[in-house]
Coordinates of C-alpha atoms and ligand atoms in Angstrom, one line a residue:
M1 CA 3.3 164.5 138.7
M2 CA 1.7 164.2 134.9
S3 CA 3.3 162.7 132.1
T4 CA 3.8 166.0 129.3
T5 CA 2.3 165.3 125.9
T6 CA 5.8 165.6 124.4
Y7 CA 6.8 162.9 126.8
V8 CA 4.1 160.7 125.9
Q9 CA 4.8 161.3 121.9
R10 CA 8.4 160.7 121.9
R11 CA 7.9 157.4 124.4
G12 CA 5.6 156.1 121.3
E13 CA 8.0 157.0 118.3
L14 CA 10.6 155.4 120.4
E15 CA 8.4 152.3 121.0
T16 CA 7.6 152.2 117.2
Y17 CA 11.5 152.6 116.4
F18 CA 13.3 150.1 118.8
D19 CA 10.5 147.4 119.0
R20 CA 10.4 147.6 114.7
T21 CA 12.3 149.8 112.9
A22 CA 15.4 149.2 114.4
A23 CA 14.9 146.1 116.4
Q24 CA 17.0 143.9 114.4
A25 CA 19.8 146.4 113.5
W26 CA 19.9 146.7 117.5
A27 CA 20.0 143.3 118.1
R28 CA 22.9 142.9 115.9
L29 CA 24.6 146.1 117.5
T30 CA 24.4 144.6 121.2
S31 CA 25.5 141.2 119.8
T32 CA 28.9 140.0 118.7
A33 CA 28.0 139.6 114.9
K34 CA 30.1 141.8 112.8
V35 CA 29.0 145.4 111.8
S36 CA 30.4 147.9 109.8
R37 CA 33.2 150.0 111.3
I38 CA 31.0 152.9 111.9
R39 CA 28.6 150.8 114.3
E40 CA 31.7 149.2 115.7
T41 CA 33.1 152.6 117.0
V42 CA 29.3 152.6 119.0
R43 CA 29.7 149.2 120.0
T44 CA 33.0 149.8 121.4
G45 CA 31.8 152.9 123.1
R46 CA 29.1 151.7 124.4
D47 CA 30.9 148.8 126.2
S48 CA 32.7 151.3 127.9
M49 CA 30.0 153.2 129.0
R50 CA 28.6 150.1 130.6
N51 CA 31.7 149.7 132.5
A52 CA 31.8 153.2 133.5
L53 CA 28.1 152.9 134.9
L54 CA 29.0 149.6 136.6
D55 CA 32.2 151.4 138.1
R56 CA 29.9 153.7 139.9
L57 CA 28.1 150.7 141.5
P58 CA 29.2 148.6 144.6
D59 CA 31.1 145.8 143.6
N60 CA 28.8 143.4 145.5
L61 CA 25.2 144.4 144.9
C62 CA 23.8 141.5 146.8
G63 CA 20.2 142.3 148.5
R64 CA 20.4 145.4 146.5
R65 CA 17.4 146.4 144.0
L66 CA 18.3 148.0 140.6
L67 CA 16.1 149.3 138.0
D68 CA 17.5 148.7 134.5
A69 CA 15.5 151.7 132.8
G70 CA 15.3 150.6 129.0
C71 CA 17.0 147.9 129.6
G72 CA 16.7 147.1 125.5
T73 CA 18.7 143.6 124.9
G74 CA 20.0 143.7 128.5
A75 CA 23.6 143.5 128.6
F76 CA 23.7 145.7 131.7
A77 CA 20.7 143.9 133.6
V78 CA 23.3 140.9 133.2
E79 CA 26.3 142.6 134.7
A80 CA 24.6 143.5 137.6
A81 CA 22.7 140.5 138.4
R82 CA 26.2 138.9 138.3
R83 CA 27.2 141.6 141.0
G84 CA 24.5 140.0 143.1
A85 CA 21.7 142.6 142.0
S86 CA 17.8 141.4 142.3
V87 CA 17.4 143.5 138.6
L88 CA 14.0 144.7 137.4
A89 CA 14.9 145.3 133.5
I90 CA 12.2 147.3 131.6
D91 CA 12.0 148.2 128.2
L92 CA 8.8 149.7 125.9
S93 CA 10.4 147.3 123.4
A94 CA 8.3 143.6 123.8
N95 CA 10.8 142.4 121.0
L96 CA 14.0 143.5 122.5
V97 CA 12.9 142.5 126.0
E98 CA 12.2 138.7 124.2
I99 CA 15.6 139.0 123.1
A100 CA 17.3 139.7 126.5
R101 CA 15.6 136.8 127.9
D102 CA 16.8 134.5 125.2
R103 CA 20.3 136.2 125.8
L104 CA 20.0 135.6 129.7
P105 CA 23.2 133.3 130.9
A106 CA 22.1 130.1 132.5
D107 CA 24.5 131.4 135.6
L108 CA 23.5 135.0 137.3
G109 CA 25.5 134.1 140.4
G110 CA 23.5 135.4 143.1
G111 CA 21.7 138.0 141.3
S112 CA 18.4 137.5 139.6
I113 CA 16.3 139.8 136.4
E114 CA 12.7 140.3 136.3
F115 CA 11.9 141.6 132.8
C116 CA 9.0 143.9 131.9
V117 CA 7.6 145.4 128.9
G118 CA 6.3 149.1 129.7
D119 CA 6.9 152.8 130.9
M120 CA 10.4 152.9 133.0
L121 CA 8.5 155.3 135.0
D122 CA 5.2 153.2 135.8
P123 CA 5.1 153.7 140.0
A124 CA 3.9 149.8 140.3
L125 CA 7.8 149.0 139.5
G126 CA 8.2 149.7 143.3
E127 CA 11.3 150.9 145.0
F128 CA 14.8 151.0 144.2
D129 CA 18.2 150.9 145.7
H130 CA 19.9 152.0 142.2
V131 CA 18.6 153.0 139.1
V132 CA 20.3 153.0 135.6
G133 CA 19.5 154.5 132.7
M134 CA 21.9 153.7 129.7
D135 CA 21.1 155.8 126.8
S136 CA 17.7 155.5 127.6
L137 CA 16.5 159.1 127.9
I138 CA 18.9 160.7 125.3
H139 CA 15.9 161.2 123.0
Y140 CA 13.6 163.1 125.1
A141 CA 13.8 166.7 125.1
A142 CA 15.7 167.7 128.7
P143 CA 12.7 169.2 130.7
D144 CA 11.1 165.5 130.3
M145 CA 14.5 163.9 131.0
V146 CA 14.4 165.7 133.9
D147 CA 10.9 165.4 134.9
A148 CA 11.5 161.1 134.8
L149 CA 14.9 161.6 136.6
E150 CA 12.5 163.2 139.5
R151 CA 9.8 160.5 139.3
L152 CA 12.7 157.8 139.5
S153 CA 14.5 160.0 142.1
A154 CA 11.3 159.6 144.5
R155 CA 11.5 155.9 144.2
T156 CA 15.3 155.6 144.7
S157 CA 17.2 155.3 147.8
T158 CA 21.2 155.7 147.1
S159 CA 21.7 156.8 143.4
L160 CA 20.9 157.3 139.8
L161 CA 23.0 156.9 136.8
F162 CA 22.1 158.2 133.5
T163 CA 23.3 159.4 130.4
F164 CA 22.7 162.2 128.0
A165 CA 24.1 163.2 124.8
P166 CA 26.2 166.1 125.3
K167 CA 26.2 169.1 123.1
T168 CA 29.6 169.6 121.7
P169 CA 30.5 171.4 118.6
L170 CA 31.2 167.9 117.0
L171 CA 28.0 166.2 117.8
A172 CA 26.3 169.0 116.1
L173 CA 27.9 168.7 112.9
M174 CA 27.5 165.0 113.0
H175 CA 23.6 165.6 113.6
S176 CA 23.5 168.2 110.4
L177 CA 25.1 165.7 108.5
G178 CA 22.9 163.0 109.5
T179 CA 25.7 160.1 109.6
L180 CA 25.0 159.1 113.3
F181 CA 22.0 156.7 111.9
P182 CA 21.4 155.4 108.5
R183 CA 18.7 157.2 106.7
G184 CA 16.7 154.3 106.3
D185 CA 16.2 153.4 110.2
R186 CA 14.1 156.8 110.8
A187 CA 15.9 157.0 114.1
P188 CA 14.0 159.5 116.6
S189 CA 16.2 162.3 117.1
I190 CA 18.6 162.0 119.7
V191 CA 18.3 165.6 121.9
P192 CA 22.0 167.1 123.1
V193 CA 22.1 169.1 126.0
T194 CA 24.9 170.9 128.3
E195 CA 26.3 169.2 131.2
A196 CA 25.8 173.0 132.9
K197 CA 22.0 173.0 131.5
L198 CA 21.0 169.7 132.7
T199 CA 22.3 170.3 136.0
S200 CA 20.6 173.8 136.3
L201 CA 17.3 172.0 135.6
I202 CA 18.0 169.4 138.0
A203 CA 18.8 172.0 140.4
S204 CA 15.7 174.0 140.2
R205 CA 13.7 170.9 140.6
P206 CA 11.9 170.7 144.2
G207 CA 12.3 166.9 143.8
M208 CA 16.0 167.0 143.6
T209 CA 17.1 169.1 146.6
A210 CA 17.7 165.9 148.4
W211 CA 20.5 164.8 145.6
R212 CA 23.4 166.0 144.4
T213 CA 25.6 165.1 141.3
Q214 CA 28.5 163.1 142.1
R215 CA 30.5 162.2 138.9
S216 CA 29.9 162.5 135.5
Q217 CA 32.2 160.7 132.5
R218 CA 31.7 161.4 129.0
I219 CA 32.6 158.7 126.7
N220 CA 33.6 159.4 122.6
S221 CA 34.2 156.6 120.5
G222 CA 34.0 157.3 116.9
F223 CA 30.0 157.5 116.3
Y224 CA 29.5 157.3 120.1
I225 CA 29.3 160.0 122.5
S226 CA 27.5 159.7 125.4
Q227 CA 28.1 161.5 129.0
A228 CA 27.0 159.7 132.3
L229 CA 26.2 161.5 135.1
E230 CA 25.5 159.9 138.6
L231 CA 23.2 161.3 141.0
V232 CA 23.3 160.5 145.0
R233 CA 21.3 161.2 147.8
K234 CA 22.9 163.9 150.1
Ligands
SAM1 C1 19.2 153.5 123.0 S1 18.8 152.2 123.7 C2 19.4 151.6 124.9 C3 19.2 150.3 125.5 C4 20.0 149.8 126.7 N1 20.2 150.5 127.5 C5 21.5 149.8 126.2 O1 22.5 150.4 126.4 O2 21.8 148.5 125.6 C6 16.7 153.3 124.0 C7 16.4 151.9 125.1 O3 15.3 153.0 125.9 C8 14.0 152.0 125.7 N2 13.1 153.3 126.4 C9 12.9 154.5 125.9 N3 12.3 155.4 126.7 C10 11.6 154.7 127.8 C11 10.8 154.3 128.8 N4 10.0 155.6 128.7 N5 10.6 153.4 129.2 C12 10.9 152.1 129.0 N6 12.1 152.1 128.0 C13 12.3 153.2 127.4 C14 13.9 152.0 124.3 O4 13.0 151.4 123.9 C15 15.0 151.6 123.9 O5 15.3 149.9 123.8

C-alpha cells in the first residue's frame, strides 16, 4: 500500500510544525511549567486521555512490544514502560524525541523504551502486540487516518488504540472562531470526523475485517476534545 500524496504532504507539515514552529510550546505544555488557563484545560484533558488509553491496556505489559506512534515528548511511552512493556517510541520530530530522551526517568521498572525519529508507518519498525497513537492521527484526513490504521493493524497482534477529533457542533464553532490554537502557531488543522463515519470507513477496509471496535471514550476538558477508539482482533 502506497502513501497518498495528501498523507505525505500533511506529514511534512506536521514535521515542520512539531519540530520547529510549536516545539517549545509543545515542550512546555507537556511539562509541569505554568501555562495559560486555556492550555491548562488542554493539559488536564491530555492527562485524562493518557489515563483512559492506559486503562485499555493490561496492567502487566511484561514481554509485550508496544508502539507509541507519534510519541511527542514521551509521556505515554514512559507509563507503558513502567508497566513492563518494550516500547518503541517514534515521532517525526527529532527535537521532541530529544526532549523525550532528556526526560526519561532513570528507573522504568522492567520495561524499556527505544526512541526513533521517523514515520510511524515504516514497516521496518517490525511487529507489535499493541499500537497506541494518542492525538497523532488527528491532523490527517479520515481516509488517510484509516489507511494508517490498516497498515499498522497488519503488524499488530492484539490491539490498536488511537484518538480522533470528534466532529461536534461545539468543536466546529471553536474551529470557525480559530480559538483552538493561537494564530501565531500556524498549526496544521485538526480534521474532525464523526465516530459513525470513522467506524464505517474502518469496516469498509479489506485489511480490517479481522478487527472490531471495542470501546470508545470521549474526553472533553475545556479546549481539549478528543475521543479514543480501541480496535481489537476478533
Ligand atoms: C499532538 S502530538 C501528540 C504527541 C503524543 N502522542 C502525546 O500525546 O503527547 C502529535 C505527534 O504526532 C507526531 N506525528 C504525526 N504524524 C506522524 C507520523 N506519520 N509518524 C510519526 N509521528 C507522527 C507529530 O510529530 C507530533 O509529535
